[in-house]
Tab-separated table of C-alpha atoms in Angstrom:
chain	number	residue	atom	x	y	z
A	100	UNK	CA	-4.976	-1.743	-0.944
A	101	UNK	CA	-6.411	-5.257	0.268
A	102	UNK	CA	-5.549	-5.912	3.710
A	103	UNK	CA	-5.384	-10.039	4.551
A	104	UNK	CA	-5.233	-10.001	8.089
A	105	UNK	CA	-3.953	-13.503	7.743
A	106	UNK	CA	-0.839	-12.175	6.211
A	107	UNK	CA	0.478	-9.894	8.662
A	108	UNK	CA	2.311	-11.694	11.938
A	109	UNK	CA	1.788	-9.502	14.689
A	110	UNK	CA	5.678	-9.061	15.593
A	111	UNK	CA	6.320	-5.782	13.476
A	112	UNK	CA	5.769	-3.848	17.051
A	113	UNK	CA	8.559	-5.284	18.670
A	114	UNK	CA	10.965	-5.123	15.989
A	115	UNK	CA	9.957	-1.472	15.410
A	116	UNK	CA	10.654	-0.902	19.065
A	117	UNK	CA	8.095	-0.518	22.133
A	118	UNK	CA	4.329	0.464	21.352
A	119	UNK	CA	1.433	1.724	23.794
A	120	UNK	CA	-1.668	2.783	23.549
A	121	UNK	CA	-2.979	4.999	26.794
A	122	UNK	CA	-6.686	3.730	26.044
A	123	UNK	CA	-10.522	3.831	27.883
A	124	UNK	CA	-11.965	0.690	26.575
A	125	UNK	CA	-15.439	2.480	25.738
A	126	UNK	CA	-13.582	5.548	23.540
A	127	UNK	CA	-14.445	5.314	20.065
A	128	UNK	CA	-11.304	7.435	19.060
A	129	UNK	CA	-9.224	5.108	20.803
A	130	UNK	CA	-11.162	2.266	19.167
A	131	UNK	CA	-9.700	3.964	16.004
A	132	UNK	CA	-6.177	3.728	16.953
A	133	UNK	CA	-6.255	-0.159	18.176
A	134	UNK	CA	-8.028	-0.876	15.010
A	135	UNK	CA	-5.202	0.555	12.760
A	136	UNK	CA	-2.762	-1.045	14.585
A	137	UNK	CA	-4.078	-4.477	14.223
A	138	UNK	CA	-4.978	-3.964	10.844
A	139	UNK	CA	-1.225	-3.260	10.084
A	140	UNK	CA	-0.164	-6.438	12.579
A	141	UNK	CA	1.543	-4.399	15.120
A	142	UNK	CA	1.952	-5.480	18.762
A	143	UNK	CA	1.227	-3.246	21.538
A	144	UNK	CA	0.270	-2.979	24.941
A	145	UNK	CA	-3.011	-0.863	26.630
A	146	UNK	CA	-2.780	0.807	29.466
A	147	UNK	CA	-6.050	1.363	30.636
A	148	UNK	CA	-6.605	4.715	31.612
A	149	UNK	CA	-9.074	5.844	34.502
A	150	UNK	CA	-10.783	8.792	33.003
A	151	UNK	CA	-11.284	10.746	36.337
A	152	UNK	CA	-8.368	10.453	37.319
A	153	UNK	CA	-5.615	10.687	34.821
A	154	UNK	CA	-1.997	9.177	34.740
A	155	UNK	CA	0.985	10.964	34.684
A	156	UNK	CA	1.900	9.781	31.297
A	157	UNK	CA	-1.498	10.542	29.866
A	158	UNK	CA	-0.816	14.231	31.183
A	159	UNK	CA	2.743	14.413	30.124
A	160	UNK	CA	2.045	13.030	26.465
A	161	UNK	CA	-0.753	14.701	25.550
A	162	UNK	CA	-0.497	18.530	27.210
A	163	UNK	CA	-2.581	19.648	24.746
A	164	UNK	CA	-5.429	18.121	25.141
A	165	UNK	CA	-5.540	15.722	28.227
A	166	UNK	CA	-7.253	13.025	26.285
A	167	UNK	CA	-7.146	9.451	25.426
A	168	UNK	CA	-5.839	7.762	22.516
A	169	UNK	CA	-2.513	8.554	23.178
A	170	UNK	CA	-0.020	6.487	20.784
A	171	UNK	CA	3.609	5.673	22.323
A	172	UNK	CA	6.121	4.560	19.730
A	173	UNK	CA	9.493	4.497	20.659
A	174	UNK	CA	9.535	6.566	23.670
A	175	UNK	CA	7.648	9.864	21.089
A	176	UNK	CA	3.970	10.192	22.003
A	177	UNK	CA	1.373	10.853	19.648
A	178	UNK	CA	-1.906	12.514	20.698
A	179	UNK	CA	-4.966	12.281	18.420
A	180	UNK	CA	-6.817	9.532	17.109
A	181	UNK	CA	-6.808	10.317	13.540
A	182	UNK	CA	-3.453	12.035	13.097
A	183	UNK	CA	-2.385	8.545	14.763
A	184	UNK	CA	-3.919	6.359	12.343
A	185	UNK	CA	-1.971	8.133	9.836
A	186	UNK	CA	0.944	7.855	11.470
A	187	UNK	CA	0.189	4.133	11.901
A	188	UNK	CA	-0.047	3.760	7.888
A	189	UNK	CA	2.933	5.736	7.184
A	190	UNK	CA	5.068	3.960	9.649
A	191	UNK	CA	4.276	0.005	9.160
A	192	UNK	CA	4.267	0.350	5.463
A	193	UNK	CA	4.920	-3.435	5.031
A	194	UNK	CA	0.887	-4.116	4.783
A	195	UNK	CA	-1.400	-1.886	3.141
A	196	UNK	CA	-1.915	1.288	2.680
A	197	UNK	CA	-5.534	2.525	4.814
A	198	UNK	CA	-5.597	5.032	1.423
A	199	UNK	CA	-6.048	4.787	-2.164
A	200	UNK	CA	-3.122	5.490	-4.198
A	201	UNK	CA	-4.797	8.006	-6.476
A	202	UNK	CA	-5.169	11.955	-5.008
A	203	UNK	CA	-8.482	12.080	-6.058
A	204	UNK	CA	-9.789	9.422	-4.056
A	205	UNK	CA	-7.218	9.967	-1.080
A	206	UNK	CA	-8.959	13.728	-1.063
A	207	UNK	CA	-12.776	11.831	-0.791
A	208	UNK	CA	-11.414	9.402	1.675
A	209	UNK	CA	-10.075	12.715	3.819
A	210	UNK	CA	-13.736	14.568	2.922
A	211	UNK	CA	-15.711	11.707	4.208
A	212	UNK	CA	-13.429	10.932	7.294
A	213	UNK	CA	-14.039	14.613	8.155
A	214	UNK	CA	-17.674	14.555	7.696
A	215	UNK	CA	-17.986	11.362	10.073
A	216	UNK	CA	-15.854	13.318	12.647
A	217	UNK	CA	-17.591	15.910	13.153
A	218	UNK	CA	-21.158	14.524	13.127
A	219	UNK	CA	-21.053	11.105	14.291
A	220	UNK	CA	-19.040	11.984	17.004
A	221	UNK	CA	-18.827	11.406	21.155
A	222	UNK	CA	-20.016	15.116	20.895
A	223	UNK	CA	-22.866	14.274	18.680
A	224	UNK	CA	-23.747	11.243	20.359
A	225	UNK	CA	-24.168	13.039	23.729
A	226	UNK	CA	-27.156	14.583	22.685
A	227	UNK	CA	-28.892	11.290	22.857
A	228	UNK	CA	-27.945	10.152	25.703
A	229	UNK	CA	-26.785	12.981	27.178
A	230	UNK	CA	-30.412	14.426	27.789
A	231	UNK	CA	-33.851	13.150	28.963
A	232	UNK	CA	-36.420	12.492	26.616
A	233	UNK	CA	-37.941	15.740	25.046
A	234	UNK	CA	-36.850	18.513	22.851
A	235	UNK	CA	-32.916	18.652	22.846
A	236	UNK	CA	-33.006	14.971	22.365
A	237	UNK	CA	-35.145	15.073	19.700
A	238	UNK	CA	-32.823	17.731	17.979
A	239	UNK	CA	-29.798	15.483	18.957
A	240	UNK	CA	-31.462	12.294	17.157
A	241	UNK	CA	-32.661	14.090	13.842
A	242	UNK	CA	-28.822	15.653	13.588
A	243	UNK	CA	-27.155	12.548	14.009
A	244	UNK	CA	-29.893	10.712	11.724
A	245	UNK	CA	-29.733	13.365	9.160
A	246	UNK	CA	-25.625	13.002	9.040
A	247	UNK	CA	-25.627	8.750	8.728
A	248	UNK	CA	-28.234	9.067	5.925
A	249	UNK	CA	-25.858	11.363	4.291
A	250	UNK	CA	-23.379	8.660	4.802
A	251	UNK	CA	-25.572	5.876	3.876
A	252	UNK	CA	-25.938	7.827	0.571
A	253	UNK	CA	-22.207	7.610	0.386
A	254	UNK	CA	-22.019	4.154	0.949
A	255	UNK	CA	-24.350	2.978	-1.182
A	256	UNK	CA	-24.014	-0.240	-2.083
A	257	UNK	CA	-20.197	-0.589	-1.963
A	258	UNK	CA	-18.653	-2.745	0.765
A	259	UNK	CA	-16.757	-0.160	2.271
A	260	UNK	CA	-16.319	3.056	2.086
A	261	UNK	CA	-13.709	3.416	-0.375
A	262	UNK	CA	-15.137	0.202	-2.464
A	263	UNK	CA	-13.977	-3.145	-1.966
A	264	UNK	CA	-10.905	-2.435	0.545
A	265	UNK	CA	-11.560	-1.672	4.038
A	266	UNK	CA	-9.549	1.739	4.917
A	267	UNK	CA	-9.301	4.999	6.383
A	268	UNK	CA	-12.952	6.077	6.595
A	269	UNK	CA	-14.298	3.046	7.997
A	270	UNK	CA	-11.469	3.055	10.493
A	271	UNK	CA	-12.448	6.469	11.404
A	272	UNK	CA	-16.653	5.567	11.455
A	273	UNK	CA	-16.894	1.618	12.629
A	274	UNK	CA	-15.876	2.410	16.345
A	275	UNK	CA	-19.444	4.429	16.470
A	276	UNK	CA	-21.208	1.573	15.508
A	277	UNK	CA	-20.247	-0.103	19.069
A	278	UNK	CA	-22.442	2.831	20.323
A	279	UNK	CA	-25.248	2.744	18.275
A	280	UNK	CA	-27.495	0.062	20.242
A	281	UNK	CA	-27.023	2.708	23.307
A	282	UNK	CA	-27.929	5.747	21.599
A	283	UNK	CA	-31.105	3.964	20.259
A	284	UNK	CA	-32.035	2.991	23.812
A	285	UNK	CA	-31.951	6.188	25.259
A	286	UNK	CA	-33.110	7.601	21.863
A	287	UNK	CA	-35.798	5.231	21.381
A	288	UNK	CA	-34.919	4.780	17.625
A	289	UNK	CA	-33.608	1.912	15.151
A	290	UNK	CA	-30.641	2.993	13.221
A	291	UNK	CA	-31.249	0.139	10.904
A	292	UNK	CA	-34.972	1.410	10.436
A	293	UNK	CA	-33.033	4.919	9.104
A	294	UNK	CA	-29.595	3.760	7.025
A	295	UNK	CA	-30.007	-0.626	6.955
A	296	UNK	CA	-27.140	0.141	4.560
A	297	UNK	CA	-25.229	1.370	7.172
A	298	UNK	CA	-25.741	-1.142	10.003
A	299	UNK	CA	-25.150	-4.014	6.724
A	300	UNK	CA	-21.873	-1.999	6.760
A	301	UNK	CA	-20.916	-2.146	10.452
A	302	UNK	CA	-21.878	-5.987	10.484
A	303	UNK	CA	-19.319	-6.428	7.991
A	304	UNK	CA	-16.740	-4.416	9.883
A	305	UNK	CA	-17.207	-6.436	12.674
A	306	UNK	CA	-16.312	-9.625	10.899
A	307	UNK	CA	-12.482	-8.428	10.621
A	308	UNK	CA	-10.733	-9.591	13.466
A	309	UNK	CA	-8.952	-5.792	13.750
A	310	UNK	CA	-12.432	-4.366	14.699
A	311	UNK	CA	-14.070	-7.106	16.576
A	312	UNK	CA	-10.962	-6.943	18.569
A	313	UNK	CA	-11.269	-3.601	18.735
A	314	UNK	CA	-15.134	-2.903	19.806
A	315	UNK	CA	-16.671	-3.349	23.046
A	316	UNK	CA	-20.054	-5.616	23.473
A	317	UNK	CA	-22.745	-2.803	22.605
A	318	UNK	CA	-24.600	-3.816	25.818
A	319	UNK	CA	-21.607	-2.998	27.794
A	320	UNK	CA	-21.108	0.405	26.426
A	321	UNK	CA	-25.026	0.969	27.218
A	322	UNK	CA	-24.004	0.186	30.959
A	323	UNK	CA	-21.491	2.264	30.549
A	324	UNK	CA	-23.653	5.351	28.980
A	325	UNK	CA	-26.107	4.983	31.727
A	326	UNK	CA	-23.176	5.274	34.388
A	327	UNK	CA	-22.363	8.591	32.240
A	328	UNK	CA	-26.030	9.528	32.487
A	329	UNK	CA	-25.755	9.561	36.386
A	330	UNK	CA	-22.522	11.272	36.455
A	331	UNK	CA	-23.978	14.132	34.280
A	332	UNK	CA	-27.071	14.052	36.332
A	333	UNK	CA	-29.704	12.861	33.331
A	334	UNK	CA	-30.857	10.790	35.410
B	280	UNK	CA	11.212	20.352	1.694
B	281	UNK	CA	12.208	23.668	0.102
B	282	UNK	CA	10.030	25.675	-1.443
B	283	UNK	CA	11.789	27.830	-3.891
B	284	UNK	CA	9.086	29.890	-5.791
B	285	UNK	CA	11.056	31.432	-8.215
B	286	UNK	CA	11.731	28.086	-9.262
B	287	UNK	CA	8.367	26.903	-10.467
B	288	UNK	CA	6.723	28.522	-13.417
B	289	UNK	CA	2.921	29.237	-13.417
B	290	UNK	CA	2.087	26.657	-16.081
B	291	UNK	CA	1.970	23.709	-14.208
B	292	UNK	CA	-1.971	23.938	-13.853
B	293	UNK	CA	-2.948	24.173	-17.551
B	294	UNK	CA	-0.615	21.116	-18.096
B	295	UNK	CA	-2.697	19.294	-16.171
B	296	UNK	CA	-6.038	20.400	-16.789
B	297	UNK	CA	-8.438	23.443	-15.661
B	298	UNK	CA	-7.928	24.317	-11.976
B	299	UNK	CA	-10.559	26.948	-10.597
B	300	UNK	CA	-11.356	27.622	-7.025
B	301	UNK	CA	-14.589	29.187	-6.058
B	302	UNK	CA	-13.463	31.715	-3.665
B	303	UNK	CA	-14.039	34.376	-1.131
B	304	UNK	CA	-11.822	37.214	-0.951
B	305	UNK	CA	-11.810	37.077	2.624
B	306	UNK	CA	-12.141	33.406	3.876
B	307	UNK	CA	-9.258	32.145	5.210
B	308	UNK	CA	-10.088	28.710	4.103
B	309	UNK	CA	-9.934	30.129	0.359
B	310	UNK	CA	-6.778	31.751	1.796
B	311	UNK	CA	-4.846	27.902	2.370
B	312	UNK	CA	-6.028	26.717	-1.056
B	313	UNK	CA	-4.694	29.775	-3.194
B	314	UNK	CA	-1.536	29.556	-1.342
B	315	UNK	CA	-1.057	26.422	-1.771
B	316	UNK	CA	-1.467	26.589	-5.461
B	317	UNK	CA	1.088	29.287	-5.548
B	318	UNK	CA	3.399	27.818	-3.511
B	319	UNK	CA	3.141	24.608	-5.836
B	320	UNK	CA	3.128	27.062	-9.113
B	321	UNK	CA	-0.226	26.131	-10.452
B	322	UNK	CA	-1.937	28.895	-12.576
B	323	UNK	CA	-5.748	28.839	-11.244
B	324	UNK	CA	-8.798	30.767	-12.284
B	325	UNK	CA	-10.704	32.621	-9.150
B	326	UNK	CA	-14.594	32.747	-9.430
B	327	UNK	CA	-15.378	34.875	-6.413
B	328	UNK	CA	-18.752	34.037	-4.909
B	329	UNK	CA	-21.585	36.016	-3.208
B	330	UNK	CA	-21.931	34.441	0.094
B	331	UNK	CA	-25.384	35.842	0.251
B	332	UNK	CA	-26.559	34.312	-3.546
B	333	UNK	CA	-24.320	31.336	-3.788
B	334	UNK	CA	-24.142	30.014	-7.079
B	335	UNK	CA	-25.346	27.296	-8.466
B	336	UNK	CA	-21.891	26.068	-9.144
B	337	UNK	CA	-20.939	26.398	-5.515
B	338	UNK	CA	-23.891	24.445	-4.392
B	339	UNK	CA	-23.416	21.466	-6.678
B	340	UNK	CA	-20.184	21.145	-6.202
B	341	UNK	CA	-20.207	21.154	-2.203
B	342	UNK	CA	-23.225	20.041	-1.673
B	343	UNK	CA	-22.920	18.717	1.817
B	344	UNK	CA	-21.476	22.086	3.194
B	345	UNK	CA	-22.260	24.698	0.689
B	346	UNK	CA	-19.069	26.541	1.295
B	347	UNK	CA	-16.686	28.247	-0.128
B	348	UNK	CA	-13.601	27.063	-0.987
B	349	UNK	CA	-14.001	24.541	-3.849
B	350	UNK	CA	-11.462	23.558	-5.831
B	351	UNK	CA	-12.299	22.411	-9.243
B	352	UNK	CA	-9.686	20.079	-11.281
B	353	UNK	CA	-10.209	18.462	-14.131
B	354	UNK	CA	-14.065	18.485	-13.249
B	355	UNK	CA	-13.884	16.950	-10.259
B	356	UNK	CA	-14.800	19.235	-7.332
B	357	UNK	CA	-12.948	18.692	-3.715
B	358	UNK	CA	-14.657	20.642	-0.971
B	359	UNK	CA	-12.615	21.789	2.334
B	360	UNK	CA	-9.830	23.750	2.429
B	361	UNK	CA	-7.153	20.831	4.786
B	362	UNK	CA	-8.185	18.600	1.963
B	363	UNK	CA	-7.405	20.291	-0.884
B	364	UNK	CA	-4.294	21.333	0.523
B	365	UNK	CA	-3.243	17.900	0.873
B	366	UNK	CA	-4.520	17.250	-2.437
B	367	UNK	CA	-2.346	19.997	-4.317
B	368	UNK	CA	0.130	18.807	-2.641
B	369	UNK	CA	-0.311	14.988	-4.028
B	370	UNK	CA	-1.140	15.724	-7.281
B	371	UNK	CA	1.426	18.560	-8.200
B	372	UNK	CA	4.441	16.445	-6.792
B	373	UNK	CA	7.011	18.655	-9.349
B	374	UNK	CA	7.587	21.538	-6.735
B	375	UNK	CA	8.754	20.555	-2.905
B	376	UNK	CA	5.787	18.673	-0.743
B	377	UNK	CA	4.114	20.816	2.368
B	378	UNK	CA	5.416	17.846	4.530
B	379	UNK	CA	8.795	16.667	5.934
B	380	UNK	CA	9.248	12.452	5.160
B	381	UNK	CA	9.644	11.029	8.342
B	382	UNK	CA	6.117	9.906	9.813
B	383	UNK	CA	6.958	11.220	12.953
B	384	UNK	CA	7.155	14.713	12.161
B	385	UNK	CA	4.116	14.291	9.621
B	386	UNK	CA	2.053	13.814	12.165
B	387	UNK	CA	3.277	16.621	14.536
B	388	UNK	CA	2.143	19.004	11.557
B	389	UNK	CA	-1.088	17.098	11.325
B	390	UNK	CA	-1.433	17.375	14.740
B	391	UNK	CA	-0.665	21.276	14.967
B	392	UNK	CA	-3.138	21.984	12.044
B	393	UNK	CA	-5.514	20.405	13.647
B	394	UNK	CA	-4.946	22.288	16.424
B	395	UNK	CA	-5.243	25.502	14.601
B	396	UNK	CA	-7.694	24.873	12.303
B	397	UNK	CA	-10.025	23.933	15.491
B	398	UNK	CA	-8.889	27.488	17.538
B	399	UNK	CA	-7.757	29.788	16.032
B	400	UNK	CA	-10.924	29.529	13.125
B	401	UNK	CA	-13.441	31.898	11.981
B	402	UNK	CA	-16.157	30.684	14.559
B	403	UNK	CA	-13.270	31.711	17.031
B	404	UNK	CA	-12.713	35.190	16.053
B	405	UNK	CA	-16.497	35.844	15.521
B	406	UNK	CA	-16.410	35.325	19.574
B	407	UNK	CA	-14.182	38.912	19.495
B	408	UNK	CA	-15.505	40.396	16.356
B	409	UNK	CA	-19.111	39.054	16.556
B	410	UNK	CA	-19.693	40.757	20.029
B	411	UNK	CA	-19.902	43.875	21.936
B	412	UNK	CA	-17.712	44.745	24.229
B	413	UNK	CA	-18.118	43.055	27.225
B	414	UNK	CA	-17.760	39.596	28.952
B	415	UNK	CA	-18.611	37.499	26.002
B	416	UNK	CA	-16.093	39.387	23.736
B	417	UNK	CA	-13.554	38.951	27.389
B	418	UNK	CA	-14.305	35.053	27.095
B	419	UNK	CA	-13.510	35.352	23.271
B	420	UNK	CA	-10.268	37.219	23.858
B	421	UNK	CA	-9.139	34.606	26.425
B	422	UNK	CA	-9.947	31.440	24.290
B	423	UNK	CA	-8.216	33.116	21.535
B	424	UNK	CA	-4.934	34.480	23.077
B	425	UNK	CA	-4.562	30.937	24.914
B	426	UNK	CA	-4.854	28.945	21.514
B	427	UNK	CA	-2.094	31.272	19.872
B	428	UNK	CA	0.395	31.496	23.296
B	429	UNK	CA	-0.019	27.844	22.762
B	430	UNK	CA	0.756	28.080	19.053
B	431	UNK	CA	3.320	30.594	19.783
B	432	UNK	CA	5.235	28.045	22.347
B	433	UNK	CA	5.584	25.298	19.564
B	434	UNK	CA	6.613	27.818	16.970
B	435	UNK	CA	9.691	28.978	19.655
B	436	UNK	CA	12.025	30.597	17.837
B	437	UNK	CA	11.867	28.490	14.205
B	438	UNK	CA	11.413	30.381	10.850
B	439	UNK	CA	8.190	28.167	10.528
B	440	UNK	CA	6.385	25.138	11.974
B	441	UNK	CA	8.246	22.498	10.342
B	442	UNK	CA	11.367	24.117	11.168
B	443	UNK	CA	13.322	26.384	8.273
B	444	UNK	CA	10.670	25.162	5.752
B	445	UNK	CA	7.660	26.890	4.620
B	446	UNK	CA	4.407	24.141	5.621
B	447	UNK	CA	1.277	22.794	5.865
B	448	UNK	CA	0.794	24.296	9.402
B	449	UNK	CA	1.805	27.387	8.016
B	450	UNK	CA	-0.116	27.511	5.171
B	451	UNK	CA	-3.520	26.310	7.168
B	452	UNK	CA	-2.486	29.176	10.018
B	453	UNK	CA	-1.365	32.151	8.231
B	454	UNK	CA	-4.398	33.351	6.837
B	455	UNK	CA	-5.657	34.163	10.058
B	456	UNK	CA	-2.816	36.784	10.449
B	457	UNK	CA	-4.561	38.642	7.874
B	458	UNK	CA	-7.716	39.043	9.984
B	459	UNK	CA	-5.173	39.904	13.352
B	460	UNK	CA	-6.288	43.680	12.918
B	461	UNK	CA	-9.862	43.373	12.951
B	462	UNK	CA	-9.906	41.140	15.799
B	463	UNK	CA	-7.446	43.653	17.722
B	464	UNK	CA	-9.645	46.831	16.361
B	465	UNK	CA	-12.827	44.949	17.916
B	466	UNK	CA	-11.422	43.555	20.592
B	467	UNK	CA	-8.945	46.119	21.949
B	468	UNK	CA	-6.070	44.367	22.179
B	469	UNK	CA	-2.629	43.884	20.666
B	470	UNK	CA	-1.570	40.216	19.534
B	471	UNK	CA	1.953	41.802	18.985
B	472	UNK	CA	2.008	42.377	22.672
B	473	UNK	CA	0.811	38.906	23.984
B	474	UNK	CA	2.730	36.829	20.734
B	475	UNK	CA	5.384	38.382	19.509
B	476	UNK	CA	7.068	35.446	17.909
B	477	UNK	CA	3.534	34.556	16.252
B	478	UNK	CA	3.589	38.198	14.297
B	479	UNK	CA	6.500	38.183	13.347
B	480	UNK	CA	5.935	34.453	12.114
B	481	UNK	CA	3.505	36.335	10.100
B	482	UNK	CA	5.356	38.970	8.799
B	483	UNK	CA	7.836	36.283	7.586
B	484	UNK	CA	5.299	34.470	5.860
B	485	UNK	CA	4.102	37.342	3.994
B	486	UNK	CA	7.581	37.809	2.170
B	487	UNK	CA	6.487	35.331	0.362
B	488	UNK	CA	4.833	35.644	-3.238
B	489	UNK	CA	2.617	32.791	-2.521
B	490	UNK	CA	1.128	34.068	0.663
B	491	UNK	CA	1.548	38.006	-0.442
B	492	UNK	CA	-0.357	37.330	-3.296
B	493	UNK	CA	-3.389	35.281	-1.476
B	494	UNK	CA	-3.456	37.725	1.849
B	495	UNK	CA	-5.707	40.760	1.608
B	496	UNK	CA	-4.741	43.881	3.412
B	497	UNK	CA	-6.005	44.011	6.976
B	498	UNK	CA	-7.421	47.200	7.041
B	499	UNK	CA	-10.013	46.156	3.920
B	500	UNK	CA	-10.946	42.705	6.417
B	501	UNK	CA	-11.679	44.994	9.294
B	502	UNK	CA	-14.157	46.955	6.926
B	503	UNK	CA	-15.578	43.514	5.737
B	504	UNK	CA	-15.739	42.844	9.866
B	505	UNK	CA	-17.205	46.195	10.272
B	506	UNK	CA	-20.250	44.757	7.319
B	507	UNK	CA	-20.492	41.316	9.230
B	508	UNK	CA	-21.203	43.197	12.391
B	509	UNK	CA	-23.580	45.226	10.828
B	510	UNK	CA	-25.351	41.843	8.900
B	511	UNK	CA	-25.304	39.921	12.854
B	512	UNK	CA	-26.540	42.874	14.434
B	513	UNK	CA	-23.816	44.043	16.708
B	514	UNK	CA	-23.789	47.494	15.697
């Protein structure tokens, strides 16, 4: 399941007809999606979307739900971040697989990308810096501590989350990473203080050009956050 | 994709090891796993739990979530119901898979599952059955009727999800149907009468031995809603 970066020409896109991404540079989900792609070597184009004010397409290709990622292969639009990076591993099958090949360890890599999902999440997040110091922030910080140190405790010492080969949890995790410097300025916390093995982990991430293609500058997305704090009237 | 149950003899499971799933009669998580393994022909033992006195069992073998189900194999325990579907479904590869091939329509049943396992969920029928009458049982009602009309406009009129095939979005879904009557007895409504196609989805899926064999009878749910709303205080 090792993925050499170095291996994979970024030309199976075009040969595999058009792909697009309908993107916000700051989302973590569609972090998730860009990541998988360039993992696999694909090509593809962003359009940026303007979250206030939504394309078209974005409405058209994603009824549902209204929200960014939205994945455009061959004219068939796939909402979802995580339902995309699946489809992104079961479509360019030429490099590795995100998953094991065993069910056992497919079903933990499923288990732990769930967990991550719906605890270190844009959701979860927001109750950092989605509140003023005080009470419901200090709730917010010891849920989302509470959840990476159960994560940390998964990690252990392995490189990745399913050992040695990067793959489908740390696809689904590393985009929150970007975040963490913001949520630990309006949190006024260290994540590395709570789970080093964690931030050791996201360091590493980084060093593959798929994610550090993939992640914003964490200062940037703590601009960013504060803008959000205005707009939700935190401060 | 077919899933012809006559065709697969209960004796897959003991050829492949012990297979027990620590259940709850009435969870329609526990629901998806036990059809699953019937659908796949796998002969399972059922250790029903006390919600109220878990056992120890159930705790150390889902320790992050403490819920039921848990399916045990070979003495390895795999917690959440979506993931042990997929598992069966990897692991007993004898009998038809849940999925079509292509990726394409893969990920429309991921993405429908996910859809349904988000909506129309437990936590979204307690909104009906977990309140009075009134305008947070109204609220309830709405949610829950929009999630299914939506449900009920992708199902159109196909035999299942996938199409003429038997699924994982109808495997994750379907045990909901079972709970239909308490939520209508509580609520005071009819979902007959808002999705017709969904019910008699349902009734389709219950000709099955798989899902006949894993559904309880509604009327015995609405007295285990009629409990719950005792236990939360709402009567």
């Amino acid at each position: 399941m090792s993925m050499n970066k170095e291996l994979v020409e970024p030309t199976m896109g075009k040969e595999n007809g058009n792909v697009v991404v309908l993107d916000f540079w700051a989302s973590p989900y569609a972090m998730r999606t860009k990541i998988a792609l360039r993992e696999k070597g694909v090509e593809f184009e962003v359009q940026e979307e303007d979250l206030w004010n939504k394309s078209e397409l974005l409405l058209k290709s994603n009824p549902v739900h209204k929200k960014v990622p939205v994945l455009i292969h061959n004219n068939t639009s796939i909402p979802e971040s995580l339902v995309q990076v699946q489809y992104i591993d079961e479509t360019w099958t030429e490099a590795a697989s995100f998953f094991p090949t065993d069910p056992q360890s497919r079903a933990t890599a499923r288990f732990w990308t769930d967990f991550a999902d719906k605890t270190i999440s844009f959701e979860g997040g927001k109750k950092i810096w989605g509140n003023k110091k005080g009470e419901e922030q200090e709730k917010g910080k010891k849920e989302f501590i509470e959840s990476l140190k159960i994560l940390e405790a998964e990690l252990g010492d392995k490189s990745y989350f399913g050992g040695e080969t990067f793959g489908y949890v740390d696809i689904a995790l590393v985009p929150f990473y970007s975040w963490f410097y913001a949520l630990e300025k309006c949190g006024d916390f260290s994540v590395e203080a709570e789970c080093p093995n964690i931030v050791a982990w996201g360091k590493r991430c980084v060093e593959r050009n798929s994610v550090a293609a993939s992640l914003p500058e964490s200062e940037k997305v703590y601009q960013q956050v504060l803008k959000l704090r205005q707009i939700f009237g935190v401060e």
